Tab-separated table of C-alpha atoms in Angstrom:
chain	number	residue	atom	x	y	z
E	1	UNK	CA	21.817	5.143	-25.569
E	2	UNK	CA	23.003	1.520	-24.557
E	3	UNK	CA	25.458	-0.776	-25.855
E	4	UNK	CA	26.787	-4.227	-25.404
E	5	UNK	CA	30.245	-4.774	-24.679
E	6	UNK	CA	32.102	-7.956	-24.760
E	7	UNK	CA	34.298	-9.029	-21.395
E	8	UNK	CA	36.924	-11.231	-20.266
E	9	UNK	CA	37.302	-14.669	-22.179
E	10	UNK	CA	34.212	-15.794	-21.855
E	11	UNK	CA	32.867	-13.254	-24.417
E	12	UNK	CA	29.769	-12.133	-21.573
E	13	UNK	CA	27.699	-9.429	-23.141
E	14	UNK	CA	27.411	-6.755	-20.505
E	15	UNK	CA	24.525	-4.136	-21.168
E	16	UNK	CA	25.861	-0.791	-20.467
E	17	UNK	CA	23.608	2.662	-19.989
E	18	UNK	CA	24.568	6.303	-20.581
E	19	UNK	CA	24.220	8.202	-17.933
E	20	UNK	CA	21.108	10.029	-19.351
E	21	UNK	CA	19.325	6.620	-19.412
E	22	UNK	CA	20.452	5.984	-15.832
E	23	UNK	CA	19.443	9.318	-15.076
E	24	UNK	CA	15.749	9.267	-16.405
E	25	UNK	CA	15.716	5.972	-14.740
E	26	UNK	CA	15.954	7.410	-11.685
E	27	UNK	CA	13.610	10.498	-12.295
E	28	UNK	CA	10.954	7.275	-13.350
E	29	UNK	CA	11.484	5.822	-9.857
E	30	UNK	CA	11.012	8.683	-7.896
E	31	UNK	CA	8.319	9.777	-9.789
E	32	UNK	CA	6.619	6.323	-8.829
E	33	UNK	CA	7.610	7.081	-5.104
E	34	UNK	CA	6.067	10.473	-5.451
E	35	UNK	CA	3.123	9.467	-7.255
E	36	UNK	CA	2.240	6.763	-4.142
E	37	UNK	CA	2.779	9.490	-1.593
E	38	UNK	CA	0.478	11.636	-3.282
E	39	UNK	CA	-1.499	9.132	-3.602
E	40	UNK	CA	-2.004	8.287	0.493
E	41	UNK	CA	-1.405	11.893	1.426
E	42	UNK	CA	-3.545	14.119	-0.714
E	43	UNK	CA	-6.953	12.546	0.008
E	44	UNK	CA	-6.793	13.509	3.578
E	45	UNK	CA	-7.425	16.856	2.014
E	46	UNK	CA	-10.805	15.778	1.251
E	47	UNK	CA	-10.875	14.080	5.062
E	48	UNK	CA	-10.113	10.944	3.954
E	49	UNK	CA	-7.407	8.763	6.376
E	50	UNK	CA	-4.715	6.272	5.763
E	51	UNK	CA	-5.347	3.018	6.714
E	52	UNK	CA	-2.614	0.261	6.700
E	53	UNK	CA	-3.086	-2.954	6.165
E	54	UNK	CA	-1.655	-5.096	8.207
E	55	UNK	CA	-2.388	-8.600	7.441
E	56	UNK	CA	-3.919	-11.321	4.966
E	57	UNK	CA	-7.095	-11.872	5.902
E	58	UNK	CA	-8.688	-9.689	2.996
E	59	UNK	CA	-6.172	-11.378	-0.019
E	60	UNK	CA	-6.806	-11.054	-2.767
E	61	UNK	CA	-8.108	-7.835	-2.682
E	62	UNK	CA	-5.848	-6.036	-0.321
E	63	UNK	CA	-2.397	-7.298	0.744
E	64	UNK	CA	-0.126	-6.363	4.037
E	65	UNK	CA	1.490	-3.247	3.460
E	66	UNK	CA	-1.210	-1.477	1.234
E	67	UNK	CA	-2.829	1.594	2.237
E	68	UNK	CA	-5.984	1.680	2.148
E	69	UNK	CA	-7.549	4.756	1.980
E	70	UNK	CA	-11.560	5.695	3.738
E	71	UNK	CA	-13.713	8.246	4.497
E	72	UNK	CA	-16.038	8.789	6.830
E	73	UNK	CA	-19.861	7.282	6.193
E	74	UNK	CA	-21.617	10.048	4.792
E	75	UNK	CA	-24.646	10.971	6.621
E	76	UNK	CA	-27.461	8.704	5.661
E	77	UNK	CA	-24.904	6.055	4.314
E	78	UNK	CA	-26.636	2.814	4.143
E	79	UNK	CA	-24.015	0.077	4.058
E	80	UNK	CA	-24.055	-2.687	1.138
E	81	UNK	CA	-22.798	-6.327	0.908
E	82	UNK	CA	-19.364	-6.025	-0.492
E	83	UNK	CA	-18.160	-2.584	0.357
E	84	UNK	CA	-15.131	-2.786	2.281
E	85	UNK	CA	-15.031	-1.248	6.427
E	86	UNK	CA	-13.120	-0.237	9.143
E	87	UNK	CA	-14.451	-1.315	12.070
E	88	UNK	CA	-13.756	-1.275	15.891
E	89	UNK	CA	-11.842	-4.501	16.792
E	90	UNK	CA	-13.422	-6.142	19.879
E	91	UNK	CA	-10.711	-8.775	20.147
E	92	UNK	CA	-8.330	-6.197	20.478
E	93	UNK	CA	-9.734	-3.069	21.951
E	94	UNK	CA	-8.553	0.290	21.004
E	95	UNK	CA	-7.849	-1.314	17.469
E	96	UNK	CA	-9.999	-1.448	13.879
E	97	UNK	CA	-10.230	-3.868	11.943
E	98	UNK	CA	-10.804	-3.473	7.442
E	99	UNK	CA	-13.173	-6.120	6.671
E	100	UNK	CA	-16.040	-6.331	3.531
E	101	UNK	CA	-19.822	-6.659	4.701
E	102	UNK	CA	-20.944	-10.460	3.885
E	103	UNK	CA	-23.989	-9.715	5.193
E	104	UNK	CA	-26.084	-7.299	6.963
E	105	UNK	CA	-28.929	-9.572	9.436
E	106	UNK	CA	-32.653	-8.738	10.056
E	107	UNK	CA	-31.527	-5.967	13.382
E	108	UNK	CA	-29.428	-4.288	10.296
E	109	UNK	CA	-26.479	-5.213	11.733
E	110	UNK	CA	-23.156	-5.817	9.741
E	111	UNK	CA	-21.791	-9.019	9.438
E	112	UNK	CA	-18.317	-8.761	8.193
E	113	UNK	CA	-15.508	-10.877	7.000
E	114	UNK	CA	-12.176	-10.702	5.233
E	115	UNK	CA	-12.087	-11.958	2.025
E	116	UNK	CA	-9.399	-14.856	2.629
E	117	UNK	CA	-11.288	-16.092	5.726
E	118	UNK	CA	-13.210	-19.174	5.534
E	119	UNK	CA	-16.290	-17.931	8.006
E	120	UNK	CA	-17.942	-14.255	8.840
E	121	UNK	CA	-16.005	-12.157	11.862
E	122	UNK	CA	-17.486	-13.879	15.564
E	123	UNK	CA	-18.266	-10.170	16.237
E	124	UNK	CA	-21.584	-8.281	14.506
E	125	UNK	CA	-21.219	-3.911	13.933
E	126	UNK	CA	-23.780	-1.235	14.338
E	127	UNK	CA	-23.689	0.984	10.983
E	128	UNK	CA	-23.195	3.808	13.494
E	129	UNK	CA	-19.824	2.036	14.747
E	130	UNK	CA	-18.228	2.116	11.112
E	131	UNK	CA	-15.353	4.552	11.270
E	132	UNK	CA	-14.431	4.040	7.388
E	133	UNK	CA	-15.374	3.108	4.162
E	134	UNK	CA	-13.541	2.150	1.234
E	135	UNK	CA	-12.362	4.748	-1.062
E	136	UNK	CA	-8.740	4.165	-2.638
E	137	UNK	CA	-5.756	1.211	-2.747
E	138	UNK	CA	-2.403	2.307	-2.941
E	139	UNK	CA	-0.449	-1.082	-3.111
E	140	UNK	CA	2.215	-2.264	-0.933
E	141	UNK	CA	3.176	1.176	-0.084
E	142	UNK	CA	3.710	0.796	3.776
E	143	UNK	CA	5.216	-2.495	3.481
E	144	UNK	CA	8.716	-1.354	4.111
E	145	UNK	CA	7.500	0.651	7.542
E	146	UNK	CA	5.420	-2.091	8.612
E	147	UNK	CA	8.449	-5.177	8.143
E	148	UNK	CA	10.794	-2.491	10.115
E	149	UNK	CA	7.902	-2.206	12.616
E	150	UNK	CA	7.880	-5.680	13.164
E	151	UNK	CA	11.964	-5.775	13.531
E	152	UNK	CA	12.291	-7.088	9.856
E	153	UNK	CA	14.678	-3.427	8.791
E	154	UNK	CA	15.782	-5.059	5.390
E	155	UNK	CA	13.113	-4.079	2.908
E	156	UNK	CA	12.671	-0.506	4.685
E	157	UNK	CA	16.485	0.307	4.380
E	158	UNK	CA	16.683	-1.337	0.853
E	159	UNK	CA	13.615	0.755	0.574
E	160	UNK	CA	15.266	4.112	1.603
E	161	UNK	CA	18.898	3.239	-0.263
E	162	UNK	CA	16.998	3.051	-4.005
E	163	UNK	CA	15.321	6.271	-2.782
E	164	UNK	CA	18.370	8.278	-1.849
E	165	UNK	CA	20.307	6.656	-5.080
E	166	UNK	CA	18.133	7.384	-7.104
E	167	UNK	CA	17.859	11.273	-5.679
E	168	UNK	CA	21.810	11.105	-5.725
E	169	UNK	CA	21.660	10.491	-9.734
E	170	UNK	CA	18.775	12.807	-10.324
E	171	UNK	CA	20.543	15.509	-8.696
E	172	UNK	CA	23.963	15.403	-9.469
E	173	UNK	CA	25.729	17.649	-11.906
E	174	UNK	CA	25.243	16.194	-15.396
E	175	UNK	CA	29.276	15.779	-16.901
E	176	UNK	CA	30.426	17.560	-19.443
E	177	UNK	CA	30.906	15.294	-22.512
């Protein structure tokens, strides 16, 4: 399956693959790539929705460019300290925010905050308001789309070249030996 061959002067081992290894390389890969679309796509089945993240402010636990998938509050949900949100964003209407509950105060009334900021949101949510909990991470996922939204293309065509390269070896005609 691989070998090491010697080059030039220098004597340079150079690891070289068959193309069946290179080939079930690339099956591996877009298997992954599969696997993480299924991943984001198939829960909406169940009514669950996509959410991207889109910046820092809840590091460690989610990064900018996961997916973050929620449902719903079920009726009767009763919201917890430490489940993780979507609510509405006042600062910026029309927009949510994902956000854990640090607290809920005496009115019942969330008090959220992402997990890298140093104090709770300046804003307070109604349980009613939540449009999301929680359910499933699928890391870094969207990061490609969301650099190339923000006029950073690199990563999403790098992105998009392994993918069709890897679809180009996967589907070629296998030689004849």
């Amino acid at each position: 399956m691989t070998a090491v061959a010697w080059t030039g002067a220098r004597r340079m081992p150079v690891l070289r693959l068959s193309a069946g290894a290179v080939r079930l390389i690339a099956v591996a890969a877009l298997a992954g790539v599969a696997a993480m679309l299924a991943w984001t796509a198939l829960p909406a089945v169940w009514g669950w929705q996509p959410t991207v993240v889109t910046s820092g402010s809840m590091s460690p636990s989610l990064h900018r460019g996961d997916v973050a998938v929620t449902s719903a509050p079920p009726a009767g949900w009763a919201p917890a300290v430490g489940q993780v949100v979507v609510v509405p964003d006042p600062l910026r209407p029309g927009r949510t925010r994902i956000h854990r509950i640090a607290g809920i105060d005496a009115d019942g009334i969330l008090v959220t905050r992402g997990d890298a900021n140093g104090s709770d949101d300046s804003f307070r949510t109604a349980p009613a308001d939540v449009r999301g909990i929680g359910r499933l991470l699928v890391p870094r996922v969207a990061l490609g789309s969301l650099e190339l939204r923000e006029g950073r293309p690199a990563l999403f065509v790098a992105q998009g070249a392994a993918v069709l390269a890897a679809l180009a070896l996967v589907l070629r005609p296998a030689r004849k030996p």
